[in-house]
Coordinates of C-alpha atoms in Angstrom, one line a residue:
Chain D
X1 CA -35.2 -28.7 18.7
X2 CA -37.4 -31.9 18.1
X3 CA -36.4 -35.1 16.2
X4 CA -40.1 -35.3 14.8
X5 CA -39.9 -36.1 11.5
X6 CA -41.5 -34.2 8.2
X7 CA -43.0 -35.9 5.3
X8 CA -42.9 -34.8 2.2
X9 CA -45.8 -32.3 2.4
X10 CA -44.0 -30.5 5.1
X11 CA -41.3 -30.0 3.7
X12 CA -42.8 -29.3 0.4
X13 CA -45.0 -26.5 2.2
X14 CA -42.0 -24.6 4.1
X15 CA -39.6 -24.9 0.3
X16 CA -43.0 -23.5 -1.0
X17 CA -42.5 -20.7 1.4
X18 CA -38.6 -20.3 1.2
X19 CA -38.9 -19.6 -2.7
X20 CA -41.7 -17.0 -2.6
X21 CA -39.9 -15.3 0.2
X22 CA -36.9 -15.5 -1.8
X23 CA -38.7 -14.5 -5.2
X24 CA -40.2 -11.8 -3.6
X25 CA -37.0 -9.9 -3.2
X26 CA -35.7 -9.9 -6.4
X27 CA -36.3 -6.6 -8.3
X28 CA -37.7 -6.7 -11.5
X29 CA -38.7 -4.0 -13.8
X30 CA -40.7 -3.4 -16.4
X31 CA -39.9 -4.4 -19.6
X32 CA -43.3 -4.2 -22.0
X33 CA -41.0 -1.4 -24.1
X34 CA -38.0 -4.0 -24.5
X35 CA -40.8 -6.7 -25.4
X36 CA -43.3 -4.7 -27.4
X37 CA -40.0 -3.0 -29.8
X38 CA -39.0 -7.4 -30.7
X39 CA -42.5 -8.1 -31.5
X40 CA -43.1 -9.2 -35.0
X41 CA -46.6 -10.7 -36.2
X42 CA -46.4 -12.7 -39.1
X43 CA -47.8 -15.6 -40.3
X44 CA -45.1 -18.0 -41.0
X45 CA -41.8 -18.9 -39.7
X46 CA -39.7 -16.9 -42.1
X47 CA -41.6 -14.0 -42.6
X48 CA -39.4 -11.4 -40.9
X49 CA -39.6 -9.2 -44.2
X50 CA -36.6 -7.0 -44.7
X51 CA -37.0 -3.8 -47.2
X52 CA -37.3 -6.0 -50.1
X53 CA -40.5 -7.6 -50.4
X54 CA -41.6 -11.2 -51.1
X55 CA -42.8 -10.2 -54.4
X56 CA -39.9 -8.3 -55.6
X57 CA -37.8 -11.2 -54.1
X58 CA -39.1 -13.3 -56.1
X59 CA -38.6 -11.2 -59.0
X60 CA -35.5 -10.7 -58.5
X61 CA -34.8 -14.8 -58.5
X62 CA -37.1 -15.1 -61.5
X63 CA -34.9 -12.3 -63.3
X64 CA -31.5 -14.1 -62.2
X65 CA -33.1 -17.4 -63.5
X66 CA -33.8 -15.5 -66.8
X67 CA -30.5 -13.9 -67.2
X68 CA -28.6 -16.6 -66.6
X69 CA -30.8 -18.5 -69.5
X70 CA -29.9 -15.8 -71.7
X71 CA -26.6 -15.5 -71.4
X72 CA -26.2 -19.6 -71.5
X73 CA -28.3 -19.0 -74.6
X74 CA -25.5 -16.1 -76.0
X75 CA -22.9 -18.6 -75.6
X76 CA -24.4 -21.4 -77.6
X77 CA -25.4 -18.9 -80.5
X78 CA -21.5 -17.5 -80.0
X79 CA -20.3 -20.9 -80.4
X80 CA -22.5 -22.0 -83.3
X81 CA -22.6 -19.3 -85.6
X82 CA -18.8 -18.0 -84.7
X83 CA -17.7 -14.9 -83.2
X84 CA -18.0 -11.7 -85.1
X85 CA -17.3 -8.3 -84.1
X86 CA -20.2 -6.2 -83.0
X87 CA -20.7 -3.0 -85.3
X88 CA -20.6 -0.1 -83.8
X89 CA -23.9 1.5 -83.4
X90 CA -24.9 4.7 -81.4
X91 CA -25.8 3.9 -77.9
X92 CA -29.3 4.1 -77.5
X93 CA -30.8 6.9 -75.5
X94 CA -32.1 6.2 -71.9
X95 CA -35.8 8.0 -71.4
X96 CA -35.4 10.2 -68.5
X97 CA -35.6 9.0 -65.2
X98 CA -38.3 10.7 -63.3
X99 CA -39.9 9.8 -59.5
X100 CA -43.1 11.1 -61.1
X101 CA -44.8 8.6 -63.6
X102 CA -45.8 10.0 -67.1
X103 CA -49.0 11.2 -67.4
X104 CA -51.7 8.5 -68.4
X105 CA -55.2 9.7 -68.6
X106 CA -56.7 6.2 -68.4
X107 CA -55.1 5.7 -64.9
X108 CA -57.3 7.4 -62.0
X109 CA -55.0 9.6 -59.3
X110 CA -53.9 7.5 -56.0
X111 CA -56.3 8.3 -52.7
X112 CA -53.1 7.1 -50.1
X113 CA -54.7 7.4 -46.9
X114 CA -51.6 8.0 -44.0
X115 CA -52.2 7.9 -40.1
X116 CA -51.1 9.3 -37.0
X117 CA -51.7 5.7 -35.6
X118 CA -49.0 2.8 -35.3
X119 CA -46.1 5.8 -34.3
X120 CA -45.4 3.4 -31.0
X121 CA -47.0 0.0 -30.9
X122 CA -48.4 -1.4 -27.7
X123 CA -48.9 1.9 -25.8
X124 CA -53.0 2.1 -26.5
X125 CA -54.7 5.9 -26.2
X126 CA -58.4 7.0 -27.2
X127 CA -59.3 6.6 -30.2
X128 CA -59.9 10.5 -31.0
X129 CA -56.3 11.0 -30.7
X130 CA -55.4 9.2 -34.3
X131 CA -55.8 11.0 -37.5
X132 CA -55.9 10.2 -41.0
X133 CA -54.9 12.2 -44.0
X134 CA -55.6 11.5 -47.8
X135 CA -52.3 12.2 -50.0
X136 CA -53.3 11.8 -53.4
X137 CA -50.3 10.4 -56.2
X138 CA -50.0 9.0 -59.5
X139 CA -49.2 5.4 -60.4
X140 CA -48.5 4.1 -64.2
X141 CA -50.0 0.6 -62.9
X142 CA -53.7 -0.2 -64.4
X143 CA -53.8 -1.9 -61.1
X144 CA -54.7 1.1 -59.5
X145 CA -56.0 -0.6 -56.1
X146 CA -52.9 -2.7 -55.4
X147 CA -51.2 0.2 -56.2
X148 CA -52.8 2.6 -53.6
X149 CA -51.8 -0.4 -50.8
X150 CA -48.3 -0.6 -51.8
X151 CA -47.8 3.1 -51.8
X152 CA -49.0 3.2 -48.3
X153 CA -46.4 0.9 -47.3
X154 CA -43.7 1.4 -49.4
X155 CA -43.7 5.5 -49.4
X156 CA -43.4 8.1 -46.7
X157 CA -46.1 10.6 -46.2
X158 CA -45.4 13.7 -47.8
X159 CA -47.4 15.9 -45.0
X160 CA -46.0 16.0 -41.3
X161 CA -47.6 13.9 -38.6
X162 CA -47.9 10.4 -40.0
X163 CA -46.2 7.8 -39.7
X164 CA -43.4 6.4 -41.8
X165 CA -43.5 2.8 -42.0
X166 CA -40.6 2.3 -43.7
X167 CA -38.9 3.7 -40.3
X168 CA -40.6 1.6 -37.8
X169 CA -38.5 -0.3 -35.6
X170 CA -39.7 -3.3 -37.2
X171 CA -40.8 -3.0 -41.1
X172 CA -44.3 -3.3 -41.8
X173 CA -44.5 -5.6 -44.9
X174 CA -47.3 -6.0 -47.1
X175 CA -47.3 -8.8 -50.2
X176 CA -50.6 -8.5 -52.4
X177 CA -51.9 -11.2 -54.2
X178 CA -54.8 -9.4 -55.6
X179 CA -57.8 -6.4 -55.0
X180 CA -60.7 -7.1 -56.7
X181 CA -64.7 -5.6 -56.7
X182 CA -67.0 -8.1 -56.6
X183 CA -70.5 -8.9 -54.9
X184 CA -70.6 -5.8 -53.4
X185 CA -67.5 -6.1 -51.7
X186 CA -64.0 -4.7 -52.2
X187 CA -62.0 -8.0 -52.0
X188 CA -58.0 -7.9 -50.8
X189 CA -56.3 -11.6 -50.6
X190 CA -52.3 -11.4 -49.4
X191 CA -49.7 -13.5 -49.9
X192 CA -48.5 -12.8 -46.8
X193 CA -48.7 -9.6 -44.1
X194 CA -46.2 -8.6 -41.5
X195 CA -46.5 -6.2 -38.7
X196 CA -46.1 -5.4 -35.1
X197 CA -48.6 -6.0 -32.8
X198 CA -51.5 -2.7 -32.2
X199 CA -54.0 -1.8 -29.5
X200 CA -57.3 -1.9 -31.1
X201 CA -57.4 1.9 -30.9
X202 CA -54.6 2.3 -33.5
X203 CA -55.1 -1.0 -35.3
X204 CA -58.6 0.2 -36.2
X205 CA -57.6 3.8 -37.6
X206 CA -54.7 1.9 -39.7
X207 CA -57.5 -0.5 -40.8
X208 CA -59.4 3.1 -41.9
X209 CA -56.2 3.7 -43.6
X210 CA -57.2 0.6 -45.9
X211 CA -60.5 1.3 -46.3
X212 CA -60.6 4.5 -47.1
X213 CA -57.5 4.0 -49.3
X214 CA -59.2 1.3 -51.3
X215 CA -62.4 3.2 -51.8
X216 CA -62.1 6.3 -52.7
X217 CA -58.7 5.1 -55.1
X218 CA -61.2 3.0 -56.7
X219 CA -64.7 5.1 -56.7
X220 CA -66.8 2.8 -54.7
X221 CA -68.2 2.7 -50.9
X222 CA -68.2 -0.7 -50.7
X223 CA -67.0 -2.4 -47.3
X224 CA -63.4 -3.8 -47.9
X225 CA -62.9 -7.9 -47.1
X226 CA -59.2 -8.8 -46.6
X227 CA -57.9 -12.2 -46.2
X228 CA -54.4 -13.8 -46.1
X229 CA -54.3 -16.7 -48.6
X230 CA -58.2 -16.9 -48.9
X231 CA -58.6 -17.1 -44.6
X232 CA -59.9 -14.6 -42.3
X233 CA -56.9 -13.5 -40.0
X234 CA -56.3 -10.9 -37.3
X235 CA -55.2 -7.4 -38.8
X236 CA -52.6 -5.7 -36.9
X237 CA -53.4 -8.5 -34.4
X238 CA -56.8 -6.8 -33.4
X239 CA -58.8 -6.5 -36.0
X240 CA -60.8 -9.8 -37.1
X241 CA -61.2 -10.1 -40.9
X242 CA -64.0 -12.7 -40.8
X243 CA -66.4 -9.8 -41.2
X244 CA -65.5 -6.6 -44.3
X245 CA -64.0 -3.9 -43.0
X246 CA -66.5 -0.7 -43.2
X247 CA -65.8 2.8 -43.5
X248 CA -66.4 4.5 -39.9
X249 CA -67.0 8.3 -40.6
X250 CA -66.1 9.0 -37.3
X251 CA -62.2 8.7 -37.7
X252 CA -60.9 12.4 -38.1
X253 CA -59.5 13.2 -41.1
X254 CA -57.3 15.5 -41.1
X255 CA -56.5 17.4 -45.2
X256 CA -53.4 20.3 -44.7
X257 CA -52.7 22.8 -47.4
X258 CA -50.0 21.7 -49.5
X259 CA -48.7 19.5 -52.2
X260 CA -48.9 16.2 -52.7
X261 CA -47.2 15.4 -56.0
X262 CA -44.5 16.3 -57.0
X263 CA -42.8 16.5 -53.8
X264 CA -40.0 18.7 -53.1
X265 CA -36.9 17.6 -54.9
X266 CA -38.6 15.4 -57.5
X267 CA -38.0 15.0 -60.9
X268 CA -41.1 14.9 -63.3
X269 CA -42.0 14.3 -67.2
X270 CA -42.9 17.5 -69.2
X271 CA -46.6 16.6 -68.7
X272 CA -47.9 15.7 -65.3
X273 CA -50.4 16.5 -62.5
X274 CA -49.8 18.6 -60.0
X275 CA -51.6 17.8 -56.4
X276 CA -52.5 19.4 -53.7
X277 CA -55.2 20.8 -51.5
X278 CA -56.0 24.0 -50.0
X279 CA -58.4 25.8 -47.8
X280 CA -60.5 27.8 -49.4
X281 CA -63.8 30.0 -48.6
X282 CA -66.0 33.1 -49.7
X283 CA -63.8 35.9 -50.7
X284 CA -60.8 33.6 -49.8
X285 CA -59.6 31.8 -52.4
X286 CA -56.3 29.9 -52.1
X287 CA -53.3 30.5 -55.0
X288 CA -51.1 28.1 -56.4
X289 CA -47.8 29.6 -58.5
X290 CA -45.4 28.0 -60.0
X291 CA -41.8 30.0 -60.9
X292 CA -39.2 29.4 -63.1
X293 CA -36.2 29.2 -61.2
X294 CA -34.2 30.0 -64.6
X295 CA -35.9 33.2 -66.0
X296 CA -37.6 34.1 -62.6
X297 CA -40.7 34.3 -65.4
X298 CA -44.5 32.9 -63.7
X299 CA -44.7 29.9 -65.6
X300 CA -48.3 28.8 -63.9
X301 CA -50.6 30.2 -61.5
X302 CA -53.9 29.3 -60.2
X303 CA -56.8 30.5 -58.0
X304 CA -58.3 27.9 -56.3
X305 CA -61.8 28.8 -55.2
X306 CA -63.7 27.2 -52.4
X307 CA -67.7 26.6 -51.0
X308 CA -69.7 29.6 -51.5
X309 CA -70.6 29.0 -47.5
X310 CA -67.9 28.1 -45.5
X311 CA -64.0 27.8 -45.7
X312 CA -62.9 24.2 -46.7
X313 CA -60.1 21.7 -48.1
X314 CA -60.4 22.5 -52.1
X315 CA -58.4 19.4 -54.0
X316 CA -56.4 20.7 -57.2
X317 CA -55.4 18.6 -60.0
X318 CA -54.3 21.0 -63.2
X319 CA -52.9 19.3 -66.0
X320 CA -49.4 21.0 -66.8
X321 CA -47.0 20.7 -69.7
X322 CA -44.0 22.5 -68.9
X323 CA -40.8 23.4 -70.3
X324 CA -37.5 21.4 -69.2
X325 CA -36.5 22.9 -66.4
X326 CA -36.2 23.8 -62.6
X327 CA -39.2 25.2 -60.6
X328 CA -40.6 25.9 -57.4
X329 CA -44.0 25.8 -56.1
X330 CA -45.9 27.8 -53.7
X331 CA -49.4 27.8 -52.0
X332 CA -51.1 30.3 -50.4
X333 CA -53.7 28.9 -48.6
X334 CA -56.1 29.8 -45.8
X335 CA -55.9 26.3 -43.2
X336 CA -55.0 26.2 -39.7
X337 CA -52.9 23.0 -40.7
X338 CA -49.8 23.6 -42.6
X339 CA -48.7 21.0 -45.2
X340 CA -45.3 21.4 -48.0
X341 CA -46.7 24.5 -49.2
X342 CA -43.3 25.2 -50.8
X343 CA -41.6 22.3 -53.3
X344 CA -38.7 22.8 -55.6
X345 CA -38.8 20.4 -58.5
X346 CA -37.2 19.5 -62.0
X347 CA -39.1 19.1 -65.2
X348 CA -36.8 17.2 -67.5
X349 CA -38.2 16.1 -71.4
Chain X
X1 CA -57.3 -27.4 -38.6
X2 CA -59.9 -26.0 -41.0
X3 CA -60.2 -21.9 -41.2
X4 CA -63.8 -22.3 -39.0
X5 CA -62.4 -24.0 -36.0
X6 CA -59.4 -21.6 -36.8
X7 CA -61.3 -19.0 -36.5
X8 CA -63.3 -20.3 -33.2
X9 CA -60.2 -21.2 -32.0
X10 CA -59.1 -17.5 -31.9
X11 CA -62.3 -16.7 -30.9
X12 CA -61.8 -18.5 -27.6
X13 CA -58.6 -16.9 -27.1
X14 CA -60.0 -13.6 -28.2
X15 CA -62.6 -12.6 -26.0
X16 CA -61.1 -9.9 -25.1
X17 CA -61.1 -6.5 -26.7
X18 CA -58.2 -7.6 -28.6
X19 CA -55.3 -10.0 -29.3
X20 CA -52.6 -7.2 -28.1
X21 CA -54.8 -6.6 -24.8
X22 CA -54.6 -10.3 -24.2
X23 CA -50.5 -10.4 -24.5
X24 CA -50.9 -7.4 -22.4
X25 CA -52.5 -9.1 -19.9
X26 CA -50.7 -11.8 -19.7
X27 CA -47.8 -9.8 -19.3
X28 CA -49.3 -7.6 -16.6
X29 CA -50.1 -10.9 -14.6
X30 CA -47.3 -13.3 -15.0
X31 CA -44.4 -11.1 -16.2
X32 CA -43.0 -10.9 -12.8
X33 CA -43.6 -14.0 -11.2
X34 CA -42.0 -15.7 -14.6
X35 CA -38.6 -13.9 -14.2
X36 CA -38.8 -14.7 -10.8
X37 CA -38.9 -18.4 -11.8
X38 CA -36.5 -17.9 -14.0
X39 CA -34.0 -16.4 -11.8
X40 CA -34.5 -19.1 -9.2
X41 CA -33.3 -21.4 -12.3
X42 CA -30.6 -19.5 -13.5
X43 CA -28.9 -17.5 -10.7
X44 CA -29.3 -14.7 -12.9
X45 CA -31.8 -11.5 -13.1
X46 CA -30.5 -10.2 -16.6
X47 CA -30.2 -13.7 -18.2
X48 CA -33.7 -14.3 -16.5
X49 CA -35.2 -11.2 -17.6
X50 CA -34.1 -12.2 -21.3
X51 CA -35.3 -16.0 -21.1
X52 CA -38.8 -14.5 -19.9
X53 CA -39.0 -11.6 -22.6
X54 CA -38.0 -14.6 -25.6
X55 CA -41.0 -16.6 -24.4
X56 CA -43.2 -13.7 -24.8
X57 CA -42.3 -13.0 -28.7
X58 CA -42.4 -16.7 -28.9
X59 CA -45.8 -16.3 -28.3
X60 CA -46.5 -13.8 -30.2
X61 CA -45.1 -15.4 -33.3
X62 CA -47.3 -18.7 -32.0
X63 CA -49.9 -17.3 -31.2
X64 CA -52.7 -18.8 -34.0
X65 CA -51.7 -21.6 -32.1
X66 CA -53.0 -20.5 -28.8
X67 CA -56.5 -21.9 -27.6
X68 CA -56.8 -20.4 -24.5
X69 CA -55.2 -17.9 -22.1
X70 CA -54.6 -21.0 -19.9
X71 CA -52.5 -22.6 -22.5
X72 CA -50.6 -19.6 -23.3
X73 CA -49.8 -19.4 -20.0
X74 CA -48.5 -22.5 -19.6
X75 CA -46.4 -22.2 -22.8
X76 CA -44.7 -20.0 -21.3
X77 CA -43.5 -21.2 -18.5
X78 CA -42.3 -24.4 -20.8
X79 CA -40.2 -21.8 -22.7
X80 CA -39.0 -20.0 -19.7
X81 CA -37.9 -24.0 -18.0
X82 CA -36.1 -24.5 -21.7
X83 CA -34.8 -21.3 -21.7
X84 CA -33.2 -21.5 -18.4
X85 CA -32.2 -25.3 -19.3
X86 CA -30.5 -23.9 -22.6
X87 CA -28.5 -21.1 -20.5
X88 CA -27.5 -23.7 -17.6
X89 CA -26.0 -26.3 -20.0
X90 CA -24.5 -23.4 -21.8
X91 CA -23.3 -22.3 -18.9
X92 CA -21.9 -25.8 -17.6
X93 CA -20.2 -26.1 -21.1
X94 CA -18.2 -22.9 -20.5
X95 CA -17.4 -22.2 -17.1
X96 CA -18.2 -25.0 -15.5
X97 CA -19.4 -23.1 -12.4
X98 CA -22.1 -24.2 -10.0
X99 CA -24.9 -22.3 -10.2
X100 CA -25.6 -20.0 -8.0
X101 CA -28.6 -19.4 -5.9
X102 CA -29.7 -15.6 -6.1
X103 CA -28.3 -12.9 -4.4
X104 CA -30.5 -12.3 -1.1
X105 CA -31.7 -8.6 -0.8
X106 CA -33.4 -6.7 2.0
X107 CA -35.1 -10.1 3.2
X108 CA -38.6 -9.5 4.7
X109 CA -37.7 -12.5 6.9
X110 CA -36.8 -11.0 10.6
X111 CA -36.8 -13.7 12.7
X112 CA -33.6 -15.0 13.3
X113 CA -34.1 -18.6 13.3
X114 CA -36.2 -18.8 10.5
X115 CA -33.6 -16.8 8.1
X116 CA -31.1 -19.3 9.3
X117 CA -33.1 -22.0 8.0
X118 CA -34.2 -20.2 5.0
X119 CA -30.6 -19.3 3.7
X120 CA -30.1 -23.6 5.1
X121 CA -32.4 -24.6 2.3
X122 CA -31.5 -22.6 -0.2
X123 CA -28.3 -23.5 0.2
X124 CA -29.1 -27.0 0.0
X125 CA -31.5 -26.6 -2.9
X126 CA -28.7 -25.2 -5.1
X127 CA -26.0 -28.1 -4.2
X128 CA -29.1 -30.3 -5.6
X129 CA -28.3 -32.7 -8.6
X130 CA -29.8 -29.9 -11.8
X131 CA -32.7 -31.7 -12.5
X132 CA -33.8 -32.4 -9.2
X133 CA -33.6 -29.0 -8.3
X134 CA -35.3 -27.9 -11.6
X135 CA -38.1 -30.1 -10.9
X136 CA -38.9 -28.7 -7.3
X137 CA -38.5 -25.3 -8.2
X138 CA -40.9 -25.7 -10.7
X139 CA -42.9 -27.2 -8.7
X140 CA -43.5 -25.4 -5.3
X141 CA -42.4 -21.8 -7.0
X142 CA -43.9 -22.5 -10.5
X143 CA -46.5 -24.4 -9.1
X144 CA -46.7 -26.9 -12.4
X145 CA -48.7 -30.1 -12.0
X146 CA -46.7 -33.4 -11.8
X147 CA -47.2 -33.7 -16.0
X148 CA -46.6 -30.5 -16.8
X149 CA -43.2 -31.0 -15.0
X150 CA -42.6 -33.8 -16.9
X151 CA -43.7 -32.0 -20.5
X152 CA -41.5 -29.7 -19.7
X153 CA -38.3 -31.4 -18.8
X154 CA -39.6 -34.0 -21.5
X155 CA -39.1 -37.0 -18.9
X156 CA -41.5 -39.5 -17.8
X157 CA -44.0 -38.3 -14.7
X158 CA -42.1 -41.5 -12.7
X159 CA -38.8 -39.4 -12.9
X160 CA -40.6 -36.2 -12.2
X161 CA -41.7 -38.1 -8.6
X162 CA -38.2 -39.9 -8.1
X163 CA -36.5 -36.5 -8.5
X164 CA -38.8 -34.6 -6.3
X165 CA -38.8 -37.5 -3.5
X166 CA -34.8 -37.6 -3.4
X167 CA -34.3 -33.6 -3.6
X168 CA -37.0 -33.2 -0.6
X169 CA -35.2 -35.9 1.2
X170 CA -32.2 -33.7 1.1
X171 CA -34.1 -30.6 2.3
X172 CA -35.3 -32.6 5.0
X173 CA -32.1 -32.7 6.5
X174 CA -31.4 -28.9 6.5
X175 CA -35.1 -28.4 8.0
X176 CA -34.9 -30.5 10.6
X177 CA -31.8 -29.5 11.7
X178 CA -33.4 -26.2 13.2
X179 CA -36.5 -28.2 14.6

């Protein structure tokens, strides 16, 4: 042993080396899942959306606001003109509920793209493994682009393979302030947008999901700009929306043979659309029939016929007015990708 | 900040293929070394390993913020110091328990002398007063600059070099001894 002395340096060095050597045994694992699952992009504070949006939040305070103004307002007119008993009148009949709008003619079908993309954020894989998948539904909003967006976020796919985003870990949330055409563009401004954070791979088939979405909903090619309160931001986290979005032909699309709309279980008005696709070629058309689970009796049927060269997706979209009643729904199609080719459904009046 | 320097901002921070490769990264390269940090502050590999993993969804929900990968780096570390300062006074509040230095496993260190010196200094560091220990552990394990020392503790750079002087005056001792 020595009595020499050591400055601060020296004994800064050897602690340097004391603590590495003591870092350096202490095990730690990986722990990107346990990060990537608590990862929430949004772009304020208190945007951790739950299941109810911002819009229908603030609906729903705008609705308390004007119920509790109307019955402020039933009181005063009590008071005033005196209390008299109400006459008894017939209760007035609800309209049946139904999951399926009624039928508007004015009001073009829903193109809802859906992806295999987004299943698991953060994990990253080549691009050609992601699909997308058209599902085509009805809306009774004239609003018919916001209304394609919102039904890609706020339903579940009805064919198997895509993702639900209602059952991601963390909700997707999407809050539309307005989609407009203009100047060649297909313009998309939020009010706010909420998701996890997505590898470009999968961020830029989900971005597809919008595009393709948007245009063929609204009958137009044009690229698709979206901003979040009039700015540029980062979609997904990898996508920068300075520049439109364009259509990339590339992405596979994927089209099973089944229904659309209704979907199994659902209850629809007496006249509505029924939607579907199926595979179809020469000498092999596809059939669509539709029993009634009452009287056994064929209450619809349909060939649907396909290219005269080749076998291909064929879209149907018949018209039907049917009797109140349950039915089931069958197609016979000639794909190598099965959809619902089998829905049970309830027409009520 | 106007959307174009916004957006140039990110740009800086962005060029890379994308904003989730970038947390990626930065997880690849400073996940481990940060719980490590971390556990030399708290005594702790589980509280550590959820002091580290907060700071990186802090950063992700700050991350518009974020110039450059330099600065996200270094945020991170200032929430893993506060992190670790949160759980210690927690800590002190409820058990009133020293802290403990971290368990020592299958040392690399084989020569006798220096592991008795080793475990000597460790043993002295965690009898140090909290923030002088705080401040050299951040600084000869996190390797953070006088400044951001003193950002990060929010005291003055003075007190960052008056507790760093009187904790490596005790340390002296323990070295020396073995000299």
């Amino acid at each position: 042993m020595t009595a020499d002395r050591l400055d601060d340096d020296q004994v800064g060095q050897r602690l340097a080396q004391v603590l590495e050597a003591e870092a350096n045994t202490i095990e730690v694992g990986d722990a990107w899942d346990a990060i990537a699952s608590r990862l929430v992009v949004s772009e304020w504070p208190s945007a951790r959306l739950g299941p109810v949006s911002a819009t229908r939040r603030r609906r729903r305070v705008l609705g308390a606001v004007a119920a509790g103004l109307g019955v402020a307002a039933a009181i005063v007119l009590a008071v005033v003109l005196g209390w008299r008993p109400a006459a008894v009148t017939p209760a007035p009949v609800a309209p049946a509920t139904t999951s399926v709008p009624r039928y508007d003619a004015w009001i073009p079908t829903l193109v809802v793209y859906r992806t295999t993309a987004g299943e698991y954020p953060l994990q990253g894989a080549a691009p050609a493994t992601f699909t997308i998948t058209p599902e085509r539904m009805r809306t009774d909003s004239p609003d018919v682009g916001r209304a394609a967006l919102e039904a890609m976020f706020d339903t579940g796919p009805v064919q198997p393979g895509n993702v639900h985003w209602l059952e991601q870990k963390i909700v997707q949330e999407i809050d539309i302030t307005s989609v407009t055409v203009s100047g060649g563009l297909i313009r998309v401004d939020l009010y706010a947008f909420s998701s996890q954070v997505f590898p470009e791979p999968e961020a830029h088939v989900m971005a597809q999901a919008w595009v393709r979405t948007l245009q063929d909903t609204l009958g137009v090619r044009d690229d698709v700009l979206v901003t979040l309160r009039g700015q540029p931001f980062w979609l997904y986290y990898a996508i920068d929306t300075t520049k439109p979005l364009t259509r990339d032909e590339s992405v596979r699309v994927v089209r099973p043979d089944g229904f659309d709309s209704p979907r199994h279980g659902d209850v629809v008005p007496s006249t509505f659309v029924l939607l579907g696709s199926a595979t179809a070629g020469p000498g092999q058309p596809a059939h669509v029939q539709i029993v009634d689970l009452d009287t056994g009796a064929i209450a619809y049927e349909q060939e649907v016929l396909g290219p005269a060269d080749r076998a291909a997706p064929v879209d149907f979209e018949p018209l039907l007015t049917l009797e109140p009643g349950r039915y089931r729904a069958t197609l016979s199609g000639h794909g190598t990708v099965d959809g619902i080719r089998d829905i049970t459904f309830t027409v009520v009046s | 900040m106007d959307s174009a320097n916004v957006s140039a901002a990110q740009g800086r921070f962005m060029n890379q293929p994308s904003a989730s490769g970038a947390v990626r990264d930065l997880y690849e390269r400073h996940y481990v070394r940060l719980v490590r940090l971390a556990v030399l502050l708290v005594g702790d590999v589980g509280r550590a390993e959820e002091i580290v993993q907060d700071a990186f969804v802090d950063l992700v929900a700050r991350w518009r913020t974020i110039r450059d990968p330099g600065a996200a780096v270094s945020y991170l570390r200032t929430c893993v110091a506060n992190g670790a300062r949160s759980h210690l006074r927690h800590r002190a509040v409820v058990n009133r328990q020293p802290v403990n230095r971290p368990s020592q496993v299958n040392s690399a260190e084989t020569d006798a002398m220096v592991q008795i010196e080793h475990e000597r200094v460790l043993s002295e560091l965690s009898e140090l007063p909290g923030r002088q220990r705080e401040v050299l552990i951040l600084r000869y394990y996190g390797q953070l600059s006088e400044a951001e020392i003193a950002d990060t503790l929010g005291i003055s750079r003075g007190a960052v070099k008056t507790h760093s002087s009187r904790g490596l005056h005790s340390l002296r001792t323990a070295m020396e001894v073995n000299r």
